PDB file of C-alpha atoms in Angstrom:
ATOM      1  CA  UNK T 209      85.085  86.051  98.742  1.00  0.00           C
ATOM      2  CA  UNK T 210      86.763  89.330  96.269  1.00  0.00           C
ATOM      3  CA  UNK T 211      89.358  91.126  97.832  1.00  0.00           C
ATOM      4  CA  UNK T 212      87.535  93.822  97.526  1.00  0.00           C
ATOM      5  CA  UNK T 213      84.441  93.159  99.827  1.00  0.00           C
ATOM      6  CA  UNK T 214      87.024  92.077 102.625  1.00  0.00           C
ATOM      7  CA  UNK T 215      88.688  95.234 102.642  1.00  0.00           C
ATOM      8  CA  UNK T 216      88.672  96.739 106.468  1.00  0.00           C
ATOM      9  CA  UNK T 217      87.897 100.159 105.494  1.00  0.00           C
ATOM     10  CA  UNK T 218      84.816  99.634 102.580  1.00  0.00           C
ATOM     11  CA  UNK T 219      82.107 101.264 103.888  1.00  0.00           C
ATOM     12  CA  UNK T 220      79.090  99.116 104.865  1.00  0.00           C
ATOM     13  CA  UNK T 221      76.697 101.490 103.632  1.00  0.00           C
ATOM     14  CA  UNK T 222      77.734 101.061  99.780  1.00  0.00           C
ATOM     15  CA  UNK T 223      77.777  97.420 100.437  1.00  0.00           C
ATOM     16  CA  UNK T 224      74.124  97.801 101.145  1.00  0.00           C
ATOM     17  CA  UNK T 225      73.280  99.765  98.466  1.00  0.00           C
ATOM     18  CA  UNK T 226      74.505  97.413  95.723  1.00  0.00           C
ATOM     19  CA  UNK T 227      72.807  94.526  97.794  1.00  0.00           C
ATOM     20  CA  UNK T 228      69.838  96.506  97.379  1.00  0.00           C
ATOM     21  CA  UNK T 229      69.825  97.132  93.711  1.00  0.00           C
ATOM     22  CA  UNK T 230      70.745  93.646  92.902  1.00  0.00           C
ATOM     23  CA  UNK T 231      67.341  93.009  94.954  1.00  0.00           C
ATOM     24  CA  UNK T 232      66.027  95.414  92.630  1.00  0.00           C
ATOM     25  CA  UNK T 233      66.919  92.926  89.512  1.00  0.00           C
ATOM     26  CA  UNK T 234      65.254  90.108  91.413  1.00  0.00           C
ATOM     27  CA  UNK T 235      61.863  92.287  92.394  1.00  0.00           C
ATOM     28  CA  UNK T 236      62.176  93.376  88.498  1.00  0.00           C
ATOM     29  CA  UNK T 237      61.996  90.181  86.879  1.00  0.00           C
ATOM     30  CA  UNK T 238      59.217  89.132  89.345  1.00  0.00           C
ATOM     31  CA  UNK T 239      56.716  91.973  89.305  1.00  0.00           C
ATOM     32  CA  UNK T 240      57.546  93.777  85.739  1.00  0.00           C
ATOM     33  CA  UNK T 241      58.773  93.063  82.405  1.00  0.00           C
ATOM     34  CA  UNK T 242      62.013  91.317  81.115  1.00  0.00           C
ATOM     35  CA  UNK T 243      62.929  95.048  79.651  1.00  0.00           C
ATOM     36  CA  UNK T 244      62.713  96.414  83.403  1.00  0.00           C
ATOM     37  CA  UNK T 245      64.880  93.792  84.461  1.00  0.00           C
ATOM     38  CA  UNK T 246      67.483  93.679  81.906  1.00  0.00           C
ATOM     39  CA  UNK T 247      67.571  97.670  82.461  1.00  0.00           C
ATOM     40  CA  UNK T 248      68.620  97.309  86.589  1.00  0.00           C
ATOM     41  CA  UNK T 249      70.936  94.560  85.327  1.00  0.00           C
ATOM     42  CA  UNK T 250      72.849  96.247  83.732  1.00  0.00           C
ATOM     43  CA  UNK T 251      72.916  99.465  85.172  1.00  0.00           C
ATOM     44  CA  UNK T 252      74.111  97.100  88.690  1.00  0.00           C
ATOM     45  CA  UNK T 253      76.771  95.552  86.858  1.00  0.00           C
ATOM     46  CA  UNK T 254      77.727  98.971  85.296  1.00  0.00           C
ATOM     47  CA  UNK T 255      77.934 100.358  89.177  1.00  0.00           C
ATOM     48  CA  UNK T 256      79.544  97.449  89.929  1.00  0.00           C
ATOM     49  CA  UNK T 257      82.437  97.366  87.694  1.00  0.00           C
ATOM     50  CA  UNK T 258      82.917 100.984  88.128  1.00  0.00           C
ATOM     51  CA  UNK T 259      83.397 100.982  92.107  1.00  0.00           C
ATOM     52  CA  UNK T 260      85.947  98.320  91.135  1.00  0.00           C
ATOM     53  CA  UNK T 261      87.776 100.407  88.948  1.00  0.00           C
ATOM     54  CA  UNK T 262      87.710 103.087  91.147  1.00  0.00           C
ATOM     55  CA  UNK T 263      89.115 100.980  94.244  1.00  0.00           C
ATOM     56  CA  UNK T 264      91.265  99.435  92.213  1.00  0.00           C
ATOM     57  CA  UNK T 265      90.727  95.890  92.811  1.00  0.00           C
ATOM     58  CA  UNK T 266      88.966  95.397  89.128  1.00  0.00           C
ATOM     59  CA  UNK T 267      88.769  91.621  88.090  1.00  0.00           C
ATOM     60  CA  UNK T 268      89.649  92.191  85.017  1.00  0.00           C
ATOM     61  CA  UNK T 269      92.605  94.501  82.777  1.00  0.00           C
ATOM     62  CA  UNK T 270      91.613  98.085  81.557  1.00  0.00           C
ATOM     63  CA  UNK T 271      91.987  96.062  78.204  1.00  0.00           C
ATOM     64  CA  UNK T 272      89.609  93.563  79.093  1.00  0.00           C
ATOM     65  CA  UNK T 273      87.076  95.573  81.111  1.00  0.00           C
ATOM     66  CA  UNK T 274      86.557  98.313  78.170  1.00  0.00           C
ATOM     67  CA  UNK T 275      84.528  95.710  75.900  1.00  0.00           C
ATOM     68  CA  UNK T 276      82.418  94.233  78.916  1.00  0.00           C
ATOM     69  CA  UNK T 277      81.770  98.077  79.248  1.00  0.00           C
ATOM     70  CA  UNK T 278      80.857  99.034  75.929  1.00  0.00           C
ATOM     71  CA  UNK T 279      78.745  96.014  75.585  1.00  0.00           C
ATOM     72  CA  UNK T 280      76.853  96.930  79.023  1.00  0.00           C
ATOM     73  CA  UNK T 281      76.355 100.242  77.496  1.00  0.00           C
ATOM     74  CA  UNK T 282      75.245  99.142  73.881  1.00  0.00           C
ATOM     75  CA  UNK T 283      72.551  97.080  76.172  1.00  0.00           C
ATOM     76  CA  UNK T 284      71.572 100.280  78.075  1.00  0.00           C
ATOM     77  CA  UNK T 285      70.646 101.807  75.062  1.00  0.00           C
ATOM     78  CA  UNK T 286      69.025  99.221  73.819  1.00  0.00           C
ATOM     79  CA  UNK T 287      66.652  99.174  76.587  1.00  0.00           C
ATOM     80  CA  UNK T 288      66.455 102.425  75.894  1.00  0.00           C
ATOM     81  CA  UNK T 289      64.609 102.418  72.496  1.00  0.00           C
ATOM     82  CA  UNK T 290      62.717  99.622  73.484  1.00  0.00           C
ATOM     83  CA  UNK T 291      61.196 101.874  75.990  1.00  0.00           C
ATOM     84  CA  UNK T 292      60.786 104.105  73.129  1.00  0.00           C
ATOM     85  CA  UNK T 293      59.486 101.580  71.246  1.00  0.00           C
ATOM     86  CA  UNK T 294      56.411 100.683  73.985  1.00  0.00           C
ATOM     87  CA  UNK T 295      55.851 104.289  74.693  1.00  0.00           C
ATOM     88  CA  UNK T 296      56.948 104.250  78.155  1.00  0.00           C
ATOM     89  CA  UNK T 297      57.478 107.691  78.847  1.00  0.00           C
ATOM     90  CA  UNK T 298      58.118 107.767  81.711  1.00  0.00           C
ATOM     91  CA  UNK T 299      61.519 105.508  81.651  1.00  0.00           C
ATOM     92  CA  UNK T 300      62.467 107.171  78.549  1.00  0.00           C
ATOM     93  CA  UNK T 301      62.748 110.867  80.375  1.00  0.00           C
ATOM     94  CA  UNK T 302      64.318 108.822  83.593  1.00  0.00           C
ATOM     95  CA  UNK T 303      66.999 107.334  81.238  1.00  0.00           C
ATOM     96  CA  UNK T 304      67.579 110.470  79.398  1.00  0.00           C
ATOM     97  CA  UNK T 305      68.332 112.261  83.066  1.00  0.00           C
ATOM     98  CA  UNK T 306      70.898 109.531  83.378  1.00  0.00           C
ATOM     99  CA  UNK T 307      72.786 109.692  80.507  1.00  0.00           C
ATOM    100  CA  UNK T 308      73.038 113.320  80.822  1.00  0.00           C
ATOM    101  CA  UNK T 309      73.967 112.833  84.865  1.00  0.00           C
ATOM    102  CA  UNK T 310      76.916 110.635  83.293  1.00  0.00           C
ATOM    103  CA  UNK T 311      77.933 112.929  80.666  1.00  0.00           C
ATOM    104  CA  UNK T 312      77.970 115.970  83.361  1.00  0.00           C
ATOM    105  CA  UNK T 313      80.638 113.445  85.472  1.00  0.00           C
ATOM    106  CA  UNK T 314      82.627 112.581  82.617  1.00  0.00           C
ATOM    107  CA  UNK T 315      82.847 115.705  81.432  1.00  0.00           C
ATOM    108  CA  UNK T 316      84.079 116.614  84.986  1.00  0.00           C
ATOM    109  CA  UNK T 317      86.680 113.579  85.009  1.00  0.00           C
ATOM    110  CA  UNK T 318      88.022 114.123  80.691  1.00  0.00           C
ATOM    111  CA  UNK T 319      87.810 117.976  80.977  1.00  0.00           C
ATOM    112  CA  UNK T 320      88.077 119.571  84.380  1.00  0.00           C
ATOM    113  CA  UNK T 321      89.586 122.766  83.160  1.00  0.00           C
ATOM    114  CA  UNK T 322      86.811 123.767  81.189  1.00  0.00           C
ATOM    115  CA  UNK T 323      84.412 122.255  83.892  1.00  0.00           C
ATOM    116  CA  UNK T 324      85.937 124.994  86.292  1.00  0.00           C
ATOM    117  CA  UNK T 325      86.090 127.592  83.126  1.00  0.00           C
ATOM    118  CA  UNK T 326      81.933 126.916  82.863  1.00  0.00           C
ATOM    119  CA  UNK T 327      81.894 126.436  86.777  1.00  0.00           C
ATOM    120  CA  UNK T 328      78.594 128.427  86.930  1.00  0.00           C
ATOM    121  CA  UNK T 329      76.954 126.687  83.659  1.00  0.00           C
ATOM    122  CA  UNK T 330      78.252 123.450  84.496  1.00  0.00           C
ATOM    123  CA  UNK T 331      76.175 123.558  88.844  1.00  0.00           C
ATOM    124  CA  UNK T 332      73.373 124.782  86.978  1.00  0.00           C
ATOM    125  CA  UNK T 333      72.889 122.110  84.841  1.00  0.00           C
ATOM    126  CA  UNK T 334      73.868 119.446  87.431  1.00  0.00           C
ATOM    127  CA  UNK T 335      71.308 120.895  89.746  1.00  0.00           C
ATOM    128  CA  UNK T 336      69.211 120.953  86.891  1.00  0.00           C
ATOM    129  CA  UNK T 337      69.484 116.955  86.029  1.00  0.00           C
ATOM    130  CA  UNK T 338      69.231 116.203  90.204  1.00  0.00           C
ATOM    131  CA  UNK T 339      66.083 118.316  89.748  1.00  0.00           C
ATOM    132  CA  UNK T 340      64.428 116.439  87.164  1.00  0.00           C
ATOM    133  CA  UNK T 341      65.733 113.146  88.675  1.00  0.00           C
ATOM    134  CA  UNK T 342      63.759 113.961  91.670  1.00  0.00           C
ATOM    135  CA  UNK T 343      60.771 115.034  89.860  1.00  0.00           C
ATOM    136  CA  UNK T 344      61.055 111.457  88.192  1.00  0.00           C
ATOM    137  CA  UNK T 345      60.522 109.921  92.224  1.00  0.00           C
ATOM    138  CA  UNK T 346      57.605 112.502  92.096  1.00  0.00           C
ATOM    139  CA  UNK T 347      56.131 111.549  89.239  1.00  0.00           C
ATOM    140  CA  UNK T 348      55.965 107.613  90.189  1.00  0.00           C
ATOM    141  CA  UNK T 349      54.740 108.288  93.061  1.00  0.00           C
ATOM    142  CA  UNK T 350      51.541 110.113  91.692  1.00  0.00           C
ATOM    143  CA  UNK T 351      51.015 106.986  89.454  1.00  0.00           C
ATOM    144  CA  UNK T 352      51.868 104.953  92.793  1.00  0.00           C
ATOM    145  CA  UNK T 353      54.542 102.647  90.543  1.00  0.00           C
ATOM    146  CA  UNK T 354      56.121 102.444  93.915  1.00  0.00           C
ATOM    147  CA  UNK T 355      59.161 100.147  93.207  1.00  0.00           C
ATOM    148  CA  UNK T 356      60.187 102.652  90.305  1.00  0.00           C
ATOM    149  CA  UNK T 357      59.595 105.397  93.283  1.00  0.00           C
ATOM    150  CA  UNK T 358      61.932 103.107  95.681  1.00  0.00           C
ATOM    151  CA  UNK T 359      64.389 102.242  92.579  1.00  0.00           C
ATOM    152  CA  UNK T 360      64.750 105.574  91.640  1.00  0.00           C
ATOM    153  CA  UNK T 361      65.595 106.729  94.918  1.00  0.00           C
ATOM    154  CA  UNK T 362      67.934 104.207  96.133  1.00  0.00           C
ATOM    155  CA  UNK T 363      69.360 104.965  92.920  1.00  0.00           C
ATOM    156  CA  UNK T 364      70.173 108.831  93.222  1.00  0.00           C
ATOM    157  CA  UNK T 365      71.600 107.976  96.724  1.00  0.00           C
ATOM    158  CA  UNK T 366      73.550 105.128  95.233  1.00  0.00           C
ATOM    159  CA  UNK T 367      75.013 107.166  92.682  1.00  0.00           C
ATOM    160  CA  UNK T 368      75.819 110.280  95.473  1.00  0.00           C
ATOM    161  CA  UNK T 369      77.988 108.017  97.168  1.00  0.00           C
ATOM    162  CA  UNK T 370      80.206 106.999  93.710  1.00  0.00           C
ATOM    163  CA  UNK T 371      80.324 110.729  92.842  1.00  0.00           C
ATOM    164  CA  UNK T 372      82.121 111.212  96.078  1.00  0.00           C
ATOM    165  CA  UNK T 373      84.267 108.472  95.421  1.00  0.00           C
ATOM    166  CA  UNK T 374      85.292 110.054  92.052  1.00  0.00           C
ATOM    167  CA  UNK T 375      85.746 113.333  93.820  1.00  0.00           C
ATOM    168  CA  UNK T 376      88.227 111.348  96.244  1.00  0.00           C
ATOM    169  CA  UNK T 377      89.697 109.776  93.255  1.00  0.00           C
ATOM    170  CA  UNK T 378      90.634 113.241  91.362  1.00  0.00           C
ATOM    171  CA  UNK T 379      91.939 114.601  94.609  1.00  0.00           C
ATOM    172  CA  UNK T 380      94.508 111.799  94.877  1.00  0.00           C
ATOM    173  CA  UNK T 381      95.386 112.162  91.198  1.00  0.00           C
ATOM    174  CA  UNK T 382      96.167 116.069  91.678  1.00  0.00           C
ATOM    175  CA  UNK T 383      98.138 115.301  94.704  1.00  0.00           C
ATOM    176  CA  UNK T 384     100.051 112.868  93.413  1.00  0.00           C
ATOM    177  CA  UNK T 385      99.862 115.257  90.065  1.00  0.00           C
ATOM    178  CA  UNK T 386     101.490 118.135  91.864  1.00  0.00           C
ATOM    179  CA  UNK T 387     103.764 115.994  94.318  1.00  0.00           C
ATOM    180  CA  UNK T 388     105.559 114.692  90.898  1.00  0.00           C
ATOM    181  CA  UNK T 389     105.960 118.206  89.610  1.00  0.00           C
TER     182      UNK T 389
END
């Protein structure tokens, strides 16, 4: 078993989480399409590789991991147009919410001066993307899709519990930031 699953202190409740959404992939290829599949795929492995990263126990070298990134995300957007491409709507505005969700965090992790400069603009628009994330849940649910209703909400709690992980992440690097100083 990874170092990383046996460590004392990992909290269970993540564990569960990605054990969930990798149930998701199964459910996916099942009951829907190849393109639904391929979408939690990669978007697991994404997670995955990121909570890694972030606990430092990564498989793989910054060096290596940056291509099997970059070819994850070439993949996302792939899936991306092909939802554009069968008119699904409703996936395209869900995916759209994401990528701006990730571009609000790494704005936050490249630039956190001028995330605290636009403080105010910057929890607006965060709120903002949460809001329409949640109206996504909503908006399954009327159309009772109920796995994208489950998905999509394991999802938003899945990634609440990485953001706080990044959030612990920066903290160390300003301590150790200011301790060297």
């Amino acid at each position: 078993m990874p170092r990383f699953f046996t460590l004392p202190n990992y909290p269970f409740y993540k564990l569960a989480i990605v054990t969930l959404l990798a149930l998701n992939v199964v459910i996916f290829a099942w009951l829907e399409s190849l393109t639904n599949a391929v979408d939690a795929l990669v978007w697991v492995l994404l997670l995955v590789l990121y909570e890694l990263e972030t606990n430092g126990v990564a498989p793989l070298s910054e060096n290596q991991l940056r291509p099997v990134r970059n070819a994850l995300i070439i993949l996302i957007v792939l899936v991306f147009f092909r939802y554009l491409q069968e008119s699904e709507w409703l996936n395209v505005c869900n995916d759209l919410l994401w990528f701006a969700l990730i571009a609000l965090l790494e704005m936050e992790v490249r630039w956190p001066d001028k995330v605290l400069q636009f403080r105010h603009s910057y929890w607006l628009a965060t709120v903002l993307v949460f809001i329409g994330l949640i109206a996504m849940v909503v908006a399954w649910a009327m159309q009772s899709a109920w796995l994208d209703v489950y998905d999509a909400s394991l999802w938003i709690v899945a990634f609440g519990s990485i953001e706080a992980d990044i959030f612990q992440l920066l903290q160390r690097k300003r301590i150790n930031a200011n301790s060297r100083t």
